[in-house]
XYZ file of C-alpha atoms in Angstrom:
567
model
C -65.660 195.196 3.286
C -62.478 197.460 2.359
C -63.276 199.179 -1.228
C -59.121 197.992 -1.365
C -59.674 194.502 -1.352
C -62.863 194.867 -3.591
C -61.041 196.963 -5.784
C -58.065 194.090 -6.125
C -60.387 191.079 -6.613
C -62.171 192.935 -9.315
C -59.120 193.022 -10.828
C -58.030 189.654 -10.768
C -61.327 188.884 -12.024
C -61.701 190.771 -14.417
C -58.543 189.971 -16.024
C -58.901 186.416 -16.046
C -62.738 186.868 -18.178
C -60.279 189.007 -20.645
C -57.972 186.292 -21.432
C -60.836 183.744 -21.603
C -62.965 186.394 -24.113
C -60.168 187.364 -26.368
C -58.905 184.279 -26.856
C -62.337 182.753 -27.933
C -62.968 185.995 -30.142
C -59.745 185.002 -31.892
C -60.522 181.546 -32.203
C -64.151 182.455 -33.229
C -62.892 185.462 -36.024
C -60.526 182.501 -37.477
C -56.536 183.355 -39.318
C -57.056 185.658 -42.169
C -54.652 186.852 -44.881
C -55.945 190.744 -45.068
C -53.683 193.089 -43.538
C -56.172 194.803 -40.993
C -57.336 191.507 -39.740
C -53.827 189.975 -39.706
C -52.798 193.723 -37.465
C -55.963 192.522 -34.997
C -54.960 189.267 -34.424
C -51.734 190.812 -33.204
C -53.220 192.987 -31.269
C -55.282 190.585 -29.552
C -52.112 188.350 -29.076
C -49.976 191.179 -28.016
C -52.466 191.740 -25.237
C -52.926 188.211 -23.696
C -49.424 188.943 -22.444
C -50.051 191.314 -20.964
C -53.161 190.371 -19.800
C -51.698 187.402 -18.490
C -48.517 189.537 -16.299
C -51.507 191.653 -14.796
C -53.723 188.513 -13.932
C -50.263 186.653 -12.112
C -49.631 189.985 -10.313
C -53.250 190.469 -9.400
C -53.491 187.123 -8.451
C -50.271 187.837 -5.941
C -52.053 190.704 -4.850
C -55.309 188.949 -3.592
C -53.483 186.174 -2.131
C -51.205 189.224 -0.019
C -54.951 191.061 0.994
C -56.092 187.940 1.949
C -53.255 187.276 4.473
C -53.674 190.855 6.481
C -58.048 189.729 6.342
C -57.282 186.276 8.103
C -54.287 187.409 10.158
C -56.424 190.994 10.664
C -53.214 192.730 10.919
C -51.305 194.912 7.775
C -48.079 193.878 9.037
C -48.477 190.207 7.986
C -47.410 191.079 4.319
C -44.027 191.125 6.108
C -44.238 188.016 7.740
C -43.480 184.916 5.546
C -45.120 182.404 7.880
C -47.934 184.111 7.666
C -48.423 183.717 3.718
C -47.257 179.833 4.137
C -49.465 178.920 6.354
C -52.220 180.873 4.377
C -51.438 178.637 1.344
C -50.597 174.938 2.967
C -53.143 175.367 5.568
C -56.491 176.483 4.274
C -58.568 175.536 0.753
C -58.530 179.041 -0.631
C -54.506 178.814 -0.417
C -54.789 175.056 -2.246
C -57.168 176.487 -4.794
C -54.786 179.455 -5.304
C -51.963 177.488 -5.475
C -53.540 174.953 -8.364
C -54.865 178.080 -10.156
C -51.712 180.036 -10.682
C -50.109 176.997 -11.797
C -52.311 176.625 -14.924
C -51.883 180.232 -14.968
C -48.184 180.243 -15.500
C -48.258 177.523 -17.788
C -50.792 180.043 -19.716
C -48.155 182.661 -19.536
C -45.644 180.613 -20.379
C -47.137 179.511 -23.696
C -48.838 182.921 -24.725
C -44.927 184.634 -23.866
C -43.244 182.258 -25.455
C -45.178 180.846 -28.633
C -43.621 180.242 -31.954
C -44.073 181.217 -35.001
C -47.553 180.254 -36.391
C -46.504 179.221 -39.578
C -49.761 176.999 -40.122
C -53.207 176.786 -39.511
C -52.373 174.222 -37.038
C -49.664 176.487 -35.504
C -51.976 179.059 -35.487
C -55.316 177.165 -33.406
C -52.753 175.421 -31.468
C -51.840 177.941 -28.494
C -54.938 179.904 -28.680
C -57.138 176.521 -27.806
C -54.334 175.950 -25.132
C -54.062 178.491 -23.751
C -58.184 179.218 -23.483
C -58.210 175.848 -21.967
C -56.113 176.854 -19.653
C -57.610 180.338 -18.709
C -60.612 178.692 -18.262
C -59.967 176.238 -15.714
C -58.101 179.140 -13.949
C -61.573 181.084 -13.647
C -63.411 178.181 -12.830
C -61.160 177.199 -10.143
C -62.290 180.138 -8.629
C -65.692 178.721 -7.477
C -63.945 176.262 -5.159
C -62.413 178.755 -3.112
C -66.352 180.791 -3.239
C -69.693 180.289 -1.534
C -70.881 177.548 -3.496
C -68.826 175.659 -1.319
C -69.472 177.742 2.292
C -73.392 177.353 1.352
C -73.315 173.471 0.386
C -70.073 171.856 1.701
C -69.530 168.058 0.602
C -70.905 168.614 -3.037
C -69.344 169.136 -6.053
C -72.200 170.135 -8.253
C -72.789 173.847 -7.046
C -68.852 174.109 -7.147
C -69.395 172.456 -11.241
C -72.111 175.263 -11.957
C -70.707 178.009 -10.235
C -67.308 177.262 -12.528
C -69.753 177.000 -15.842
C -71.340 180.826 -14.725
C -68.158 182.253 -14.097
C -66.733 180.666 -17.905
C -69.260 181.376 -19.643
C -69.749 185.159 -18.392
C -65.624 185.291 -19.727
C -65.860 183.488 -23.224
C -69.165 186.730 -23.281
C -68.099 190.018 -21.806
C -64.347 189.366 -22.140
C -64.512 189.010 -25.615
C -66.818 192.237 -26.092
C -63.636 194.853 -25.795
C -62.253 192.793 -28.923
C -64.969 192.705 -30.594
C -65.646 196.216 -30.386
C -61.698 196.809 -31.557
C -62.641 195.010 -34.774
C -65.606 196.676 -35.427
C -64.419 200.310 -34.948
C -61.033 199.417 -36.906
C -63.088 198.194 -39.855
C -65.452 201.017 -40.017
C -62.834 203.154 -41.204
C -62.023 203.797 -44.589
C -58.409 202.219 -44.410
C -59.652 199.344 -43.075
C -62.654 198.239 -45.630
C -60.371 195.179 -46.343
C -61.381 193.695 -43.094
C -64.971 194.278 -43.355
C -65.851 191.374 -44.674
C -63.916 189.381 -42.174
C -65.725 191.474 -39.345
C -69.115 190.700 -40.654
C -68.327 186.946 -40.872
C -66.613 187.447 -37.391
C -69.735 189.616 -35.931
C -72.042 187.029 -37.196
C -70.181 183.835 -35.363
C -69.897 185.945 -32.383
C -73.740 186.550 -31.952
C -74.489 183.201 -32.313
C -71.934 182.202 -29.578
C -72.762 184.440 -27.478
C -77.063 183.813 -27.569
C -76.006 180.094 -26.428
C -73.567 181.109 -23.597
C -75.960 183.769 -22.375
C -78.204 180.938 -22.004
C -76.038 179.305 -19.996
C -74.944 182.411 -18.074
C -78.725 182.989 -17.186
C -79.330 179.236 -16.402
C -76.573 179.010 -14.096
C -76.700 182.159 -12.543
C -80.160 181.581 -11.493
C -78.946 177.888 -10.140
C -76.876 179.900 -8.432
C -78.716 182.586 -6.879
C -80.962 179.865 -5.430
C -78.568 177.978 -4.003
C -76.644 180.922 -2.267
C -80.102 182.993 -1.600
C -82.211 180.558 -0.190
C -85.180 182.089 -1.473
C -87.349 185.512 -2.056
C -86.894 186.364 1.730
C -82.455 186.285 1.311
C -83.346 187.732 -2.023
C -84.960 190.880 -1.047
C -84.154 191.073 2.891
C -80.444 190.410 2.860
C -77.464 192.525 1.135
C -76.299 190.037 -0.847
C -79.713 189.347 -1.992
C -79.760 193.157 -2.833
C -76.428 192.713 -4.791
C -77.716 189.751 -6.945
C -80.612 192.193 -7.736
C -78.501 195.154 -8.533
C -76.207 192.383 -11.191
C -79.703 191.670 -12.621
C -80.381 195.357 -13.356
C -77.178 195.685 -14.562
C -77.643 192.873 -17.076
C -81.294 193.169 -18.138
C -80.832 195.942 -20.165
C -77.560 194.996 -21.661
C -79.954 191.875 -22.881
C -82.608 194.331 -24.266
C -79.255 196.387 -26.038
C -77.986 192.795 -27.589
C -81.570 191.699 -28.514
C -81.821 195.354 -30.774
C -78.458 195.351 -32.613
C -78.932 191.638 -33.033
C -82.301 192.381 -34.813
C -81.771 195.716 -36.395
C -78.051 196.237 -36.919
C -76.373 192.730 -37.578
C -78.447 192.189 -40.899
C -77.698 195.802 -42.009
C -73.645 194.975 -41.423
C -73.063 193.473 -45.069
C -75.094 196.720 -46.791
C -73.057 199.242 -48.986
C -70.036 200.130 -47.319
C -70.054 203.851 -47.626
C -74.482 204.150 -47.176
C -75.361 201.225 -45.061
C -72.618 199.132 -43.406
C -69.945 201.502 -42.253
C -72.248 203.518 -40.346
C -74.243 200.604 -39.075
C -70.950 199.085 -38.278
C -69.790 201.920 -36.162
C -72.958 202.134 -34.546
C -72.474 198.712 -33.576
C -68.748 199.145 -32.039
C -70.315 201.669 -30.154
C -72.817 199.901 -28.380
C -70.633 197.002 -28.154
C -68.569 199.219 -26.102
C -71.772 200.340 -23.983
C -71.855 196.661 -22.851
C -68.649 196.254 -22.400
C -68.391 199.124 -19.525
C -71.751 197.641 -17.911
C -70.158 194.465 -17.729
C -67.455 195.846 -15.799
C -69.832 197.280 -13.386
C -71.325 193.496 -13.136
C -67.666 192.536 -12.949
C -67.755 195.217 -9.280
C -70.719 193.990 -8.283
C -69.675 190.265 -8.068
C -66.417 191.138 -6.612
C -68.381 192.930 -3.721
C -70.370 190.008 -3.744
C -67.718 187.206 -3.233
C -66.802 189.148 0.250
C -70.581 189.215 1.297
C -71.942 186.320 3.407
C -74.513 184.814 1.049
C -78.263 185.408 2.053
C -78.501 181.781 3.072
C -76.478 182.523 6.238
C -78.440 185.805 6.982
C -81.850 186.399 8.450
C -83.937 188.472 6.124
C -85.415 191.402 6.793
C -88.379 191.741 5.066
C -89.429 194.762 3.226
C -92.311 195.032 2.610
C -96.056 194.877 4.556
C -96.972 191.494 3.195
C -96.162 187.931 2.120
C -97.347 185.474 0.092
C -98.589 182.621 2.068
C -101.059 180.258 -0.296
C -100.548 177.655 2.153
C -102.348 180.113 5.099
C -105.182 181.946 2.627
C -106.148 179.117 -0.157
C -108.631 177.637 2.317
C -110.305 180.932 2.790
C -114.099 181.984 1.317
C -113.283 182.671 -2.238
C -110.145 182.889 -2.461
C -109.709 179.502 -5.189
C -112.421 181.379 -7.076
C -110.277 184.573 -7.375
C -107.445 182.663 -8.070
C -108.526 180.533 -10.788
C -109.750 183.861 -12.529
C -106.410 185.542 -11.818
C -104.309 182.699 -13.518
C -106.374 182.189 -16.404
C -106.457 186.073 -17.426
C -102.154 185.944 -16.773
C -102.442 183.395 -18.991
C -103.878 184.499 -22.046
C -101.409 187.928 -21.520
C -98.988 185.041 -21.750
C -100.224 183.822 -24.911
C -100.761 187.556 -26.372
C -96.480 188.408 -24.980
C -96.232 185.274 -27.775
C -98.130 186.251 -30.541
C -96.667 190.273 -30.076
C -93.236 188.986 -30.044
C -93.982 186.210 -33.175
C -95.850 188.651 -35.119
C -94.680 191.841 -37.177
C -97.758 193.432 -37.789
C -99.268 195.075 -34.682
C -96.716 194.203 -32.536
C -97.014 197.161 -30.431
C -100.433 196.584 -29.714
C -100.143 192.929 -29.137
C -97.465 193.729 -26.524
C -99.263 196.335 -24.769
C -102.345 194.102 -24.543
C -100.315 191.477 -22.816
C -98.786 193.710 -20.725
C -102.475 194.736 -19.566
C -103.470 191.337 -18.690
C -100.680 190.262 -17.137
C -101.279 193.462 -15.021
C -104.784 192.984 -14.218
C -104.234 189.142 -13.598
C -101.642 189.093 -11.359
C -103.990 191.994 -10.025
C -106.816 189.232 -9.165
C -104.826 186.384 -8.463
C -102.341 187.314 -5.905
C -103.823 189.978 -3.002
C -105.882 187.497 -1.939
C -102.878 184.508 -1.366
C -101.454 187.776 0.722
C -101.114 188.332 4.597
C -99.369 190.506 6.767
C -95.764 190.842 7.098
C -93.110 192.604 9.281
C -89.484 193.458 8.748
C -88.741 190.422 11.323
C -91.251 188.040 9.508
C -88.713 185.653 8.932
C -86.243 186.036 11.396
C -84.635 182.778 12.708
C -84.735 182.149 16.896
C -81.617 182.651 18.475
C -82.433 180.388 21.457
C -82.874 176.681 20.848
C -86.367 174.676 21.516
C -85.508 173.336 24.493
C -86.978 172.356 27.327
C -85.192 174.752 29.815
C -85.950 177.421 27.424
C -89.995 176.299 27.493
C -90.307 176.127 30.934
C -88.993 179.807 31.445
C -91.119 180.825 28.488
C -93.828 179.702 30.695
C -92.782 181.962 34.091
C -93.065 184.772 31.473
C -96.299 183.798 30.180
C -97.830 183.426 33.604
C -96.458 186.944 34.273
C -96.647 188.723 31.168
C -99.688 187.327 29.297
C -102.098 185.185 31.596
C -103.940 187.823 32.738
C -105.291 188.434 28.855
C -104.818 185.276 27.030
C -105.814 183.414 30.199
C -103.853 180.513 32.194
C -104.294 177.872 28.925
C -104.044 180.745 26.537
C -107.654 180.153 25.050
C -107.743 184.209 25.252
C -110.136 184.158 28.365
C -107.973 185.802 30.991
C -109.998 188.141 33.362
C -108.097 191.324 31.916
C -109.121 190.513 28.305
C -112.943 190.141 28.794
C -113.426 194.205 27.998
C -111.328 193.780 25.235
C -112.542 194.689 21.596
C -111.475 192.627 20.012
C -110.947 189.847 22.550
C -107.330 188.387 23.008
C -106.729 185.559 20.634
C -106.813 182.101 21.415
C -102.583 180.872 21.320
C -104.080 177.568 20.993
C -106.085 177.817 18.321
C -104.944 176.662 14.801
C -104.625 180.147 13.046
C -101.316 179.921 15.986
C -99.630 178.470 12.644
C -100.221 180.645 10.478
C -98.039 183.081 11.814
C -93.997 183.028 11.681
C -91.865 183.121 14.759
C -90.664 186.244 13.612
C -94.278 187.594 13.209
C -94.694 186.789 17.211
C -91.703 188.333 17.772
C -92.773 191.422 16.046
C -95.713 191.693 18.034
C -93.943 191.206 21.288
C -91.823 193.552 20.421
C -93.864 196.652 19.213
C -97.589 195.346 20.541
C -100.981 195.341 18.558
C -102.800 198.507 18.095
C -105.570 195.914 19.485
C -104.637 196.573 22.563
C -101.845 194.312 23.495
C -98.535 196.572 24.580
C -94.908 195.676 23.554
C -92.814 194.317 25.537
C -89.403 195.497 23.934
C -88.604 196.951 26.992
C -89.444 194.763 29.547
C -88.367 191.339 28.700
C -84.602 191.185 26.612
C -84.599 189.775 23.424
C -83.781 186.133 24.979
C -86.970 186.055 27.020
C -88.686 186.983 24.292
C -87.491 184.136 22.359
C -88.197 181.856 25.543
C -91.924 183.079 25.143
C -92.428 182.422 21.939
C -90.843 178.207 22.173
C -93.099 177.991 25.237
C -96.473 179.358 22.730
C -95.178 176.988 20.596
C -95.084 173.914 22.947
C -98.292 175.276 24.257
C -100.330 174.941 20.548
C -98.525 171.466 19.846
C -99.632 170.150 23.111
C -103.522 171.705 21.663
C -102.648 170.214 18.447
C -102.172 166.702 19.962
C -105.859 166.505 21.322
C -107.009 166.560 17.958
C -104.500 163.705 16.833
C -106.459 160.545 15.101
C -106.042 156.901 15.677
C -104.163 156.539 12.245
C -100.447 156.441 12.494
C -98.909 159.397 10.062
C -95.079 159.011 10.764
C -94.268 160.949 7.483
C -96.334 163.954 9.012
C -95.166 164.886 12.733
C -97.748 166.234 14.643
C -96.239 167.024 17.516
C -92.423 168.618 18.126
C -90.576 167.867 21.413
C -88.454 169.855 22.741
C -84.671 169.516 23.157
C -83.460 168.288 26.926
C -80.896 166.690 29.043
C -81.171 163.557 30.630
C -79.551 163.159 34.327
C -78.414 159.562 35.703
C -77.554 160.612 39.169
C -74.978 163.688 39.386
C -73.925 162.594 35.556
C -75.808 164.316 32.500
C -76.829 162.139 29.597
C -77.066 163.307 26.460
C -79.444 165.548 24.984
C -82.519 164.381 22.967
C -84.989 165.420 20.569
C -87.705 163.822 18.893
C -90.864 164.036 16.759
C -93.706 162.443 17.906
C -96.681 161.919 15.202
C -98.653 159.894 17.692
C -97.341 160.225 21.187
C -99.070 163.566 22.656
C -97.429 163.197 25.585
C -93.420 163.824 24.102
C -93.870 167.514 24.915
C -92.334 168.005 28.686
C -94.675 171.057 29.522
C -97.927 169.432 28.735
C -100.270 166.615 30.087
C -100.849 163.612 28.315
C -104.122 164.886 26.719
C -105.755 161.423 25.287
C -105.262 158.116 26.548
C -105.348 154.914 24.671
C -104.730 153.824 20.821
C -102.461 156.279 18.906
C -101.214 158.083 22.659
C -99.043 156.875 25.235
C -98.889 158.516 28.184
C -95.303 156.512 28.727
C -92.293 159.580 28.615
C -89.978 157.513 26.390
C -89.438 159.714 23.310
C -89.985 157.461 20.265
C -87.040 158.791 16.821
C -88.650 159.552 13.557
C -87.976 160.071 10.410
C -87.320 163.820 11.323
C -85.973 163.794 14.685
C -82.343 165.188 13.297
C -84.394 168.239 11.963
C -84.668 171.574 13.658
C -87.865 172.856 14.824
C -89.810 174.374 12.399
C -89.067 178.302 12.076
C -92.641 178.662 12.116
C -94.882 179.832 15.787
C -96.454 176.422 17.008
């Protein structure tokens, strides 16, 4: 990540949200016939020109950086070949291409407009041209993650584009709108203050639906390129999406205030009440306006960020959620239950303090309280130990070579401890306090790979000693797919007579067939009913529901990975 090529898609970026904002805070002021207004309106104009030379340049620019990233030599900018085969050979040189076309037909109309001599003259370029600037930013998400993270469809590539319009028809029209407000605040300029308020007003309104949207989306977004609260918190660009929503919350809080307290004081007496409430306004205006193009950094650092779907996590903190481990335990639906329903009357009392006038303080801190003191009750229990490699994917594949060395290691490593079937009655355990576990039993499952590779790795202050040392990182791996084969052969022994295809009970391992001296080709499958499908374990039960046959039979999941989770 070169602060260079950050610094130049900012820029590109940032320009093209400029165009977009102050062409819809032009279209949403409306033509006016007083002087001030009339000398905004060329302003505003006067700058999409140039706004629109900086964004072609910029856009040059990025297309040049990227040719020394995918060449990863500086000398490329030289090289023509090198920026041809960039643009006819890849998708971000065909998106790049289609984009700076609209964008010089942009240009082209904003440099060389006409007189507006009507009303109709007047809308005409400014709804072009925004048209235009728009589908030039949202172009942009075809050549982003959205399509990396979920290739083949078009809908992440559809809401990505909405985010990144809507964010420009909001923060690109703040710096206008802040122009406006400071330039009627003066004195001279009290005959645009009227126009300003009217202006003001339609803006606000604009922009509480397209935060909406920008909120919406983004969170679309962030869930589609995270993953989930492990990318979110355990990756960097889980971290960045964090740091934008830091950024943003209290530029929310800022809009909510001058929405509530300032807009309605706007058409006051001029000299008492709405000049100096008016200023006040530009000024804060102008706060968000500089925060935004922080956010503006932030997302250009995180377009050159592999998204926290294509990352393993690594997890912060000491514990995780896991309902799906604890909810059986004693009590734990009783302290749950309680939880919830004391969140949800803070819930109803956030309502009532933000619906209310009267007490409103107190209404709010009482909900703040319960929601406190519920979430309190309702989630330590649903917790259970985590490590920083809690969810860290294997890097060696389930397969059956991989098992059966896991299982030389076992017999070396762990035998003596967990004992030969890992029931945890090995002779070296028995003076154990407490004893070894049992790898077969089913609390195997409610552990992550990445928790038994933590504990491989560092040991148990139980007693069991890491291994970090003495087997590499593959063998530990190997290990752990051979514990897992090891609890789904258990788990098969306690498979019924009814036929569950829809829930696989039992996950075989990936392996090679050989016809003579020629391999076949590999094969995985998952068994809800044939015990015997795992290649390092006996056919434990004989007779309706088992087979003891090794033909592997497909299911409905036997394209899907193994499960990231131990056994």
């Amino acid at each position: 990540m070169s602060p260079l090529g950050v610094a130049i898609r900012a820029l590109s970026t940032g320009t093209g949200l400029l165009i977009v904002g102050v062409l819809v805070m032009s279209l949403l002021a409306g033509p006016s016939d007083k002087p001030t207004a009339r000398a905004w309106q060329r302003r505003l104009a006067t700058s999409t020109r140039w706004l629109a030379a900086l964004l072609l340049l910029s856009g040059v620019a990025a297309l040049g950086w990227q040719v020394t990233v995918v060449t990863g030599r500086a000398d490329s900018l030289a090289r023509g070949e090198a920026w041809l085969r960039l643009l006819g050979a890849t998708q971000y040189g065909t998106v790049w291409l289609l984009r700076h076309a609209l964008l010089l037909l942009m240009a082209a109309l904003v440099l060389l407009r006409e007189r507006e001599e009507s009303r109709a003259d007047w809308l005409a370029w400014r709804i072009e041209a925004g048209i235009l600037a728009a589908a030039g930013i949202g172009l942009v998400a075809w050549a982003g993650h959205a399509v990396s993270v979920d290739p083949g469809r078009a809908l992440p590539i559809l809401v990505n584009a909405a985010h990144l319009i809507g964010v420009g028809s909001w923060l690109g029209a703040l710096p206008a709108l802040a122009l406006l407000l400071r330039t009627a605040s003066r004195e001279d300029g009290a005959d645009a203050r009227p126009f300003a308020v009217i202006a003001t007003r339609r803006f606000s309104s604009w922009a509480l639906a397209v935060m909406i949207l920008i909120v919406i989306t983004g969170v679309w977004n962030t869930w589609n390129e995270v993953g989930g609260v492990p990318g979110l918190v355990g990756t960097d660009y889980g971290r960045l999406v964090l740091l934008k929503v830091a950024l943003l919350v209290p530029v929310l809080c800022l809009a909510g205030w001058n929405r509530r307290s300032l807009l309605p004081r706007l058409s006051g007496d001029g000299a008492a009440v709405g000049r100096p409430a008016m200023r006040r306004l530009a000024g804060f205006v102008a706060i968000e306006a500089l925060v935004g193009a922080a956010l503006v950094v932030v997302a250009a650092v995180l377009a050159v960020t592999p998204p926290g779907r294509h990352e393993t996590p690594l997890w912060p903190f000491s514990f995780r959620l896991a309902p799906d481990v604890t909810w059986n335990f004693p009590g734990v639906k009783t302290q749950v239950l309680i939880g919830s329903q004391v969140v949800l009357v803070g819930l109803l009392a956030l309502v009532a303090g933000c619906l209310m006038r009267r007490g409103r303080s107190l209404w709010l801190a009482g909900a703040a309280v319960l929601l406190v003191a519920g979430a309190q009750q309702a989630l330590p229990p649903l917790a259970v130990d985590a490590y920083p490699t809690t969810y860290r994917r294997s890097t060696i594949p389930y397969t059956a070579g991989s098992i059966a060395h896991g299982q030389e290691l076992y017999r070396a490593q762990c035998a003596s401890c967990h004992g030969p079937a890992g029931a945890g009655d090995g002779p070296a355990g028995a003076g154990l306090t407490p004893r070894p576990a049992d790898l077969t039993a089913p609390h195997t499952n409610d552990h992550t790979a990445g928790d038994v590779f933590w504990w491989l790795t560092h040991g148990l202050k139980q007693g069991m000693p890491a291994f970090g040392a003495t087997l590499s990182e593959d063998d530990r791996w190997d290990l752990i797919n051979f514990l897992r084969a090891l609890s789904a052969g258990e788990a098969a022994r306690r498979l019924s007579y009814l036929d569950e295809p829809e829930r696989p009970r039992l996950i075989a391992p990936d392996f090679t067939l050989r016809h003579g001296t020629r391999p076949g080709p590999a094969s995985r499958s998952t068994a809800g009913a044939s015990p015997s499908s795992s290649c390092c374990s006996p056919c434990p039960r004989r007779g309706r529901g088992s087979s003891s046959s090794p033909t592997r039979s497909a299911s409905s999941e036997a394209s899907t990975p193994p499960s990231s989770r131990c056994p």
